[in-house]
Coordinates of N, CA and C in Angstrom, one line a residue:
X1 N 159.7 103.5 118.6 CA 158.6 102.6 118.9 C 157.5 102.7 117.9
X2 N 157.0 103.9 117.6 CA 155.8 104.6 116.3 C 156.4 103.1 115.1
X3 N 158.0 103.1 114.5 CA 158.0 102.5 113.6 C 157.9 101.1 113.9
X4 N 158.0 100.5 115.0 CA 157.7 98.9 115.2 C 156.7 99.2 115.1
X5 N 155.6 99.6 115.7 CA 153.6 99.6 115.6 C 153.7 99.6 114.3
X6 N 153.9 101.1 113.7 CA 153.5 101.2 111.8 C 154.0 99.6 111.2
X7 N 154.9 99.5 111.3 CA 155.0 97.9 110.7 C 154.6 96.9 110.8
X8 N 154.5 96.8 112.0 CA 153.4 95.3 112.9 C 152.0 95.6 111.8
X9 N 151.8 96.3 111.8 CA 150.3 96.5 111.5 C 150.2 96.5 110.0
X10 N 151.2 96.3 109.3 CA 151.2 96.3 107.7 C 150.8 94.8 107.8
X11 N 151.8 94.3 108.6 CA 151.8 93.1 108.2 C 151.0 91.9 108.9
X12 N 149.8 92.7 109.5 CA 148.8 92.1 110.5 C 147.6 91.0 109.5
X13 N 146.6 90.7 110.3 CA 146.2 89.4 109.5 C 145.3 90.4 108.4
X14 N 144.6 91.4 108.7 CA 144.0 92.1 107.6 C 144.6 92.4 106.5
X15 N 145.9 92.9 106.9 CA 146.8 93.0 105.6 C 146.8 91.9 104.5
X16 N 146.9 90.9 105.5 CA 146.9 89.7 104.2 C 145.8 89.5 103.8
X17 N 144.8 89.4 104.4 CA 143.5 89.2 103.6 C 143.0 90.2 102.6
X18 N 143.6 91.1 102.8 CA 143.1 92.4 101.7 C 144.0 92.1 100.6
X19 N 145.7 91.5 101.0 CA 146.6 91.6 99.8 C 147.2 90.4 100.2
X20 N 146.6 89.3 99.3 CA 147.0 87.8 99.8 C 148.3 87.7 98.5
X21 N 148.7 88.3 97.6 CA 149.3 87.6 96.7 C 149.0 86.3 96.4
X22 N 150.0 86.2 95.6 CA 150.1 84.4 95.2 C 151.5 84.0 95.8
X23 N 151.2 82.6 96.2 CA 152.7 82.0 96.6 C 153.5 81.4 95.1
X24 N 154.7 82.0 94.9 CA 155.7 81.2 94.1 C 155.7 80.0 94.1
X25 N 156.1 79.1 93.1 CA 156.5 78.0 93.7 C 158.3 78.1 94.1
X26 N 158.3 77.2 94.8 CA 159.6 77.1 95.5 C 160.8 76.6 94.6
X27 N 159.9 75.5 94.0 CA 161.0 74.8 92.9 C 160.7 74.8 91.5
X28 N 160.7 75.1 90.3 CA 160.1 75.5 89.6 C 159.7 73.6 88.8
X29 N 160.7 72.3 89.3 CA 160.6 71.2 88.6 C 158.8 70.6 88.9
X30 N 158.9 71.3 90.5 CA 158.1 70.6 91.2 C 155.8 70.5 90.8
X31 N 155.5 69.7 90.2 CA 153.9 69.7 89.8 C 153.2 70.2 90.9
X32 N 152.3 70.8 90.4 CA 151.1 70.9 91.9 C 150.3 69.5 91.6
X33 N 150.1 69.2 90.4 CA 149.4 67.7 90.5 C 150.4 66.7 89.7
X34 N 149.9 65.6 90.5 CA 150.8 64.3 90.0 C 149.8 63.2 89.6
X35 N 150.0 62.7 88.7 CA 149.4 61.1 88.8 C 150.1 59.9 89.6
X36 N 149.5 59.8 90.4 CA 150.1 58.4 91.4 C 150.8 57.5 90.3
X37 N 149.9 57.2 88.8 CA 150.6 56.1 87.6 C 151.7 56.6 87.8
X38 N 152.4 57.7 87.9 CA 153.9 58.0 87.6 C 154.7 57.8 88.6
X39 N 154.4 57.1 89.8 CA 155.0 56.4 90.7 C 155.6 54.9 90.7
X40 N 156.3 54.9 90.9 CA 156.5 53.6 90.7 C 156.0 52.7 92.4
X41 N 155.3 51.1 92.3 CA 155.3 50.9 93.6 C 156.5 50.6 93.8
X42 N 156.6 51.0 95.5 CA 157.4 50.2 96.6 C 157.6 49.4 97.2
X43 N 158.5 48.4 97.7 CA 158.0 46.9 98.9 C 157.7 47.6 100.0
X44 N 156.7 47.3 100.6 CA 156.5 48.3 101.8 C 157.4 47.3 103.1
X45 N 156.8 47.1 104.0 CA 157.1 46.7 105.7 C 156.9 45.4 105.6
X46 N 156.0 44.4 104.9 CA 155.3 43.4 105.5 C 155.3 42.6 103.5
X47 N 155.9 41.7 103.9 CA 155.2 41.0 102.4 C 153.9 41.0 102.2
X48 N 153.6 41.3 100.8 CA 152.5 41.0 99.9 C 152.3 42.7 100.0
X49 N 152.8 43.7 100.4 CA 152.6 45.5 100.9 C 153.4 46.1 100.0
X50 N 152.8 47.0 99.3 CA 153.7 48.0 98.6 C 152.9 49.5 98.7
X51 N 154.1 50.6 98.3 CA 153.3 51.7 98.2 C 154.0 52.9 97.4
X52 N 153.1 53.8 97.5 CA 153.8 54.7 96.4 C 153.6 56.2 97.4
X53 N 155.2 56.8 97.6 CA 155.1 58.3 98.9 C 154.4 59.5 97.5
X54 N 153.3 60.1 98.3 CA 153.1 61.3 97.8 C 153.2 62.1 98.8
X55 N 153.3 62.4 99.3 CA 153.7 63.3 100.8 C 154.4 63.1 101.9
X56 N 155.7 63.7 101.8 CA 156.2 63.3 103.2 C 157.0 64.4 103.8
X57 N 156.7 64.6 105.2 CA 156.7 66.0 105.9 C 157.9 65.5 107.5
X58 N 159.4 65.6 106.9 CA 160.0 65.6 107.4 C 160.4 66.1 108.9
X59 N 159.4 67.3 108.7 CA 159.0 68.1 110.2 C 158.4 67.9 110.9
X60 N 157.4 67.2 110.5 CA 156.5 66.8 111.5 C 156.1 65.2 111.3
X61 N 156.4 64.7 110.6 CA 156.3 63.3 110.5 C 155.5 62.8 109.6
X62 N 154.6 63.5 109.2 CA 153.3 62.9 108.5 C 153.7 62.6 107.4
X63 N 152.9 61.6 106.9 CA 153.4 61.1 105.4 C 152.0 60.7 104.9
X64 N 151.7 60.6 103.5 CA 151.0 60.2 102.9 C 151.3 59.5 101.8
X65 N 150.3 58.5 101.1 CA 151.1 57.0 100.5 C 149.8 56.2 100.2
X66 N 149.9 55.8 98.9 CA 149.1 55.1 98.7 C 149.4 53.4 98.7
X67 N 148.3 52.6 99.5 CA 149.1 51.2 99.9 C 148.6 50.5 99.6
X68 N 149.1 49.6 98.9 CA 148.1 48.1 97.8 C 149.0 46.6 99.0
X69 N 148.0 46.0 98.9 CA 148.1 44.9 99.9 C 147.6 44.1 98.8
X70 N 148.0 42.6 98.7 CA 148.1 41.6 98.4 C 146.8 41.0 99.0
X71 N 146.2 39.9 98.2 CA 145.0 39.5 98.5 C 145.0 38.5 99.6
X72 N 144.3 38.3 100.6 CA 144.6 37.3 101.7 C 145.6 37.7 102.8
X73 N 145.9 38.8 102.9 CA 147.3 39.2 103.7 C 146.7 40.0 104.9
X74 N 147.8 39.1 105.7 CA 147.5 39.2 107.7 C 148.7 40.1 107.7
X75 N 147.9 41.8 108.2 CA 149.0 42.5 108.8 C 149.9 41.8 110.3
X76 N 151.5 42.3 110.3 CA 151.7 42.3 111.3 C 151.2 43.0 112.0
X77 N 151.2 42.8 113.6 CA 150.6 43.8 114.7 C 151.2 45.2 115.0
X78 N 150.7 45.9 114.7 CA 150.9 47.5 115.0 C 150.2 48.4 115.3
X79 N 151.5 49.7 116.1 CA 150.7 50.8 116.7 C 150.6 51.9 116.1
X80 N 150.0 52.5 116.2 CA 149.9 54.0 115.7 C 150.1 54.9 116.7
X81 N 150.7 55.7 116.7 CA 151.7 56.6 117.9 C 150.8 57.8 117.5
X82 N 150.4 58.1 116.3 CA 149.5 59.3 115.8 C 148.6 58.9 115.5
X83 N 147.6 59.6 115.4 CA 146.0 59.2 114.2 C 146.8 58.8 112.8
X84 N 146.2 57.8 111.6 CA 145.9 57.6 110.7 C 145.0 57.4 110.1
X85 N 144.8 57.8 109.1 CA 143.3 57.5 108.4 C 143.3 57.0 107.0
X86 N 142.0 56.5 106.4 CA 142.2 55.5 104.9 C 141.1 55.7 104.5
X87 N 141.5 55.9 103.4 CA 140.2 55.8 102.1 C 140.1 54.9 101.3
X88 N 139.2 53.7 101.5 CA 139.5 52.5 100.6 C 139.3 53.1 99.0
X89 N 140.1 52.8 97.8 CA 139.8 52.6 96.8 C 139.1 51.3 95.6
X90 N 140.1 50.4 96.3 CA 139.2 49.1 96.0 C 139.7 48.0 97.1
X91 N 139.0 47.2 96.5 CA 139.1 45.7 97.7 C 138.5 46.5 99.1
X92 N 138.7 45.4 99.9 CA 138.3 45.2 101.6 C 139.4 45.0 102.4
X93 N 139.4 45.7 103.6 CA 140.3 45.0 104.1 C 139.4 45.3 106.1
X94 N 139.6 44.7 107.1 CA 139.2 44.8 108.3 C 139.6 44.3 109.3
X95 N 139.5 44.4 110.3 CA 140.0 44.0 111.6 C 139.8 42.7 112.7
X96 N 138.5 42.1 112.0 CA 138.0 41.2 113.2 C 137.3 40.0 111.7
X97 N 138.1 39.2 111.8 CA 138.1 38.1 110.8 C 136.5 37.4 110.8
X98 N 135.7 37.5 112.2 CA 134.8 36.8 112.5 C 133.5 38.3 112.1
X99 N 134.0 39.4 111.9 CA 132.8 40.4 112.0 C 132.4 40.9 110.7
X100 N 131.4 41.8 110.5 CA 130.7 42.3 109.3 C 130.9 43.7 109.1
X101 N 131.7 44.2 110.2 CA 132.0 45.7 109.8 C 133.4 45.7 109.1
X102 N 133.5 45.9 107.8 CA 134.4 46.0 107.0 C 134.7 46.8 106.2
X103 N 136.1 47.4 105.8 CA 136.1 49.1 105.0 C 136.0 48.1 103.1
X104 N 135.2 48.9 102.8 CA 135.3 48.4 101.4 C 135.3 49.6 100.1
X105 N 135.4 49.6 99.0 CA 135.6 51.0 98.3 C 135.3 51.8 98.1
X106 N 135.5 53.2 98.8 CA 134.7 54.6 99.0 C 134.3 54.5 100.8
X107 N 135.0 53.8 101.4 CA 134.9 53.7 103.1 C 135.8 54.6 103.1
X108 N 136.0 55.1 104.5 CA 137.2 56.1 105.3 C 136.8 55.4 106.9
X109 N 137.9 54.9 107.2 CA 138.3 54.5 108.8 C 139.1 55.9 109.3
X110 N 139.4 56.3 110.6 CA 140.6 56.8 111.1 C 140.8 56.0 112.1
X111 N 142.2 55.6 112.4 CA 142.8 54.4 113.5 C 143.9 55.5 114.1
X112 N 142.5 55.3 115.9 CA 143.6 56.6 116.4 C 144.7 56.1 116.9
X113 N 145.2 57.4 117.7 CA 146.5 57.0 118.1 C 146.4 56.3 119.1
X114 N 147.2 55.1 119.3 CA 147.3 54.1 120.5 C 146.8 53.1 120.0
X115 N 146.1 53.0 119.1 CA 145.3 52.1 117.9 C 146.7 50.9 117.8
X116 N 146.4 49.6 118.6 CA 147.0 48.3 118.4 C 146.2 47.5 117.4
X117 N 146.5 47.0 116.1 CA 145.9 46.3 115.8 C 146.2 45.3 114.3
X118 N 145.7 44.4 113.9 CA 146.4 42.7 112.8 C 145.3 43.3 111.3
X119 N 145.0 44.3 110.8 CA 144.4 44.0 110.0 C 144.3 43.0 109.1
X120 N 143.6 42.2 108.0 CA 143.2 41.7 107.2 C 142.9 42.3 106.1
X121 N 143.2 41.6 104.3 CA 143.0 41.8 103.1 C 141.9 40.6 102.8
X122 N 140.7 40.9 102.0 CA 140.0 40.2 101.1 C 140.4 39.3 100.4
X123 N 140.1 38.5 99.5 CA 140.4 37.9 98.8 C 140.8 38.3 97.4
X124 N 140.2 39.5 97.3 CA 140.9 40.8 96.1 C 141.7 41.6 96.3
X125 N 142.4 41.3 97.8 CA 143.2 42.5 98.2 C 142.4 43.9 99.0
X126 N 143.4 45.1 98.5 CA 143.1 46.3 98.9 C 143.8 47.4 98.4
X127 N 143.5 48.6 98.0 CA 144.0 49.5 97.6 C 143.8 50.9 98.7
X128 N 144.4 51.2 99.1 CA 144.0 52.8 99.6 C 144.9 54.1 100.2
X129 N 144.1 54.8 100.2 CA 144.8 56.3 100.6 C 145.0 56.7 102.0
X130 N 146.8 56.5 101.9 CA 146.7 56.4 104.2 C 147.3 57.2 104.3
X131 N 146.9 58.5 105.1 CA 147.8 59.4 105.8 C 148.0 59.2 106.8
X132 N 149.4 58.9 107.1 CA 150.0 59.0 108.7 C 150.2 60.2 109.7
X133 N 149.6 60.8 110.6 CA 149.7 61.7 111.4 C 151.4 61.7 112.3
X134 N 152.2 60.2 112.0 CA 153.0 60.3 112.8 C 153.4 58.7 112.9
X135 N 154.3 57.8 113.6 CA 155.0 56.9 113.3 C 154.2 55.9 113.4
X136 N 154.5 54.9 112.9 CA 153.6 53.5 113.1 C 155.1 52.5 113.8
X137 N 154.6 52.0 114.8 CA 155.5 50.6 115.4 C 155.2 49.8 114.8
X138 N 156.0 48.4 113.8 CA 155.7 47.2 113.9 C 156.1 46.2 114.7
X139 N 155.4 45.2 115.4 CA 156.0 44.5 116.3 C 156.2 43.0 115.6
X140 N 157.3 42.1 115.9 CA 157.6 40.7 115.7 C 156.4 39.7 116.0
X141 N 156.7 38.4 115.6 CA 155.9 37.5 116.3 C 155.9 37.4 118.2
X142 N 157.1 37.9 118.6 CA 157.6 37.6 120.3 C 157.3 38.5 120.7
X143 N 156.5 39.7 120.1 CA 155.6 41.0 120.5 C 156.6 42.2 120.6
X144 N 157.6 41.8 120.2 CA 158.9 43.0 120.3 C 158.7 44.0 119.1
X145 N 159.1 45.3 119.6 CA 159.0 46.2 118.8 C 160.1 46.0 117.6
X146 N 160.0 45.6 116.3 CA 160.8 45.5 115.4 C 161.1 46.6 114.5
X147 N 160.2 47.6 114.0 CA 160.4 49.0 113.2 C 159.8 50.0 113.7
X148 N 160.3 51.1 113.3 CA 159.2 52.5 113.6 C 159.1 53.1 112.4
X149 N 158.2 52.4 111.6 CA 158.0 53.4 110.5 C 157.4 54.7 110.3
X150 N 158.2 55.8 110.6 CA 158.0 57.1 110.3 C 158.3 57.8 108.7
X151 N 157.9 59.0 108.7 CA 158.2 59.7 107.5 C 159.5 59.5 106.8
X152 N 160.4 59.5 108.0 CA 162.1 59.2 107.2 C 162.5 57.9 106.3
X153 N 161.4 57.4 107.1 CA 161.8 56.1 106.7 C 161.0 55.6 105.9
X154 N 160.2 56.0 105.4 CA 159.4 56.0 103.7 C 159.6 57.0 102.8
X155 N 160.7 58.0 103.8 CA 161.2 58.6 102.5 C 162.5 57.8 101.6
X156 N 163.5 57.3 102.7 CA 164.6 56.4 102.3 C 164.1 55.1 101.3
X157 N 162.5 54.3 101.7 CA 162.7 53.4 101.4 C 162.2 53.4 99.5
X158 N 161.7 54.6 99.3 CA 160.8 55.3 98.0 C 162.0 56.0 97.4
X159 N 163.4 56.6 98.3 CA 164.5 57.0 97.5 C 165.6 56.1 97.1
X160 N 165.0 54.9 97.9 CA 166.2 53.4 97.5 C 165.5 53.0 96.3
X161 N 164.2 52.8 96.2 CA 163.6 52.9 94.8 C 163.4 53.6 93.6
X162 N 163.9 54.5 94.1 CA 164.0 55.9 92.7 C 162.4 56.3 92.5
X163 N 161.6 56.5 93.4 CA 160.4 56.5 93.4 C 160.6 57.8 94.1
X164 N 160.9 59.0 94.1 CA 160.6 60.6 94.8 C 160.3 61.5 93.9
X165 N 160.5 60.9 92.4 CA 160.8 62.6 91.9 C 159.3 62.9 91.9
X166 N 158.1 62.7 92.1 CA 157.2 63.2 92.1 C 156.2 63.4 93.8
X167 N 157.2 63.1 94.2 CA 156.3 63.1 95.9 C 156.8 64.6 96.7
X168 N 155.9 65.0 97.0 CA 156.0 66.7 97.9 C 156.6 66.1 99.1
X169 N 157.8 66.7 99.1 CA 158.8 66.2 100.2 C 159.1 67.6 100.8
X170 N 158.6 67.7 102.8 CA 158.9 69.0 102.8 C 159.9 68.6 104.0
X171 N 160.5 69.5 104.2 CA 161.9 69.9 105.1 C 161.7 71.5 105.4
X172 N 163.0 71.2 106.6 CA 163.4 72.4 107.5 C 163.0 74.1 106.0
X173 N 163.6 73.6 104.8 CA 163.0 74.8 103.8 C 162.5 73.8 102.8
X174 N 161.3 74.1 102.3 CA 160.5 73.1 101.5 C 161.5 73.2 100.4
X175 N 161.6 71.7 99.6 CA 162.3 71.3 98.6 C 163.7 71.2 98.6
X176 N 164.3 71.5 99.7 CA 165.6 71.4 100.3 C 166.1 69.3 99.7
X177 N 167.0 69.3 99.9 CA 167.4 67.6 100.0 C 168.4 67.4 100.7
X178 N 169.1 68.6 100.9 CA 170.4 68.9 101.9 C 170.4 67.8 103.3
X179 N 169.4 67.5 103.8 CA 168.9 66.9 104.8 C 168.7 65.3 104.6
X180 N 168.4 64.8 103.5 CA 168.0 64.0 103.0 C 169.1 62.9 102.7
X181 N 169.9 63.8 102.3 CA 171.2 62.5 101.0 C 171.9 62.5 102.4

């Protein structure tokens, strides 16, 4: 029993904080930084939508993705099953065609979960940084649930495009693809 204690205790939270090392990387191909330019865009869900995956977390769902919208463009209606959030880069985009609160470049919205809702693009479009906490529903015009865009499915749609080799893709063991192909 003395040797399970003596070892618990090596490996307790002080231990690390006194002797954090450094983490390896896992893959030796893999950047810690990317330029988004080196992405290619993607056709996203909705005409006039594209995007580029820089993060997608097979385990838990989250994905992150930068999303360019077309100028003038009426999202379809969707849910957010998780929190999402956005950092506009450029253009406008908002929710209520008739109102003045609008995200415009250097805004941050978060659209929680249960969040139904048709956004709108400006007339310059929109550029921004969306992390998904978890799946988005899109629904039809007849209010039918038509997709569930989750992580898998912006991983497939960015590896039908040959658009991955720079996006932090993690799985059951980070950098794995075993799971993937």
């Amino acid at each position: 029993m003395s040797e399970l204690t003596n070892s618990a205790k090596q490996f307790s939270p002080v231990f690390w904080m006194k002797n954090p090392g450094l983490t390896p990387k896992m893959n030796e191909n893999r950047r810690d930084f990317i330029n988004p330019d080196w992405i290619e865009w993607t056709d996203w869900l909705m005409p006039g939508t594209y995007f580029k995956l820089l993060y997608c977390d097979l385990v838990s769902g989250n994905f992150t993705l930068l999303l360019k919208v077309d100028p003038n463009t009426k999202a379809a209606v969707h849910w957010h099953l998780q929190n999402s959030e956005a950092y506009i880069i450029d253009g406008t985009f908002y929710y209520d065609e008739e109102g003045d609160d609008r995200g415009h470049p250097g805004y941050y919205t978060c659209e929680p979960a249960g969040h139904v809702h048709e956004p709108f693009t400006s007339p310059e479009g929109c550029t921004m940084l969306a992390i998904s906490h978890g799946p988005i529903g899109g629904y039809d015009d007849d209010g039918n649930l038509a997709v569930m865009a989750d992580a898998r499915l912006h991983y497939y749609m960015a590896k039908e495009n040959n658009a991955l080799q720079h996006t932090t893709v993690v799985d059951y063991t980070f950098g794995t693809t075993e799971l993937q192909d």
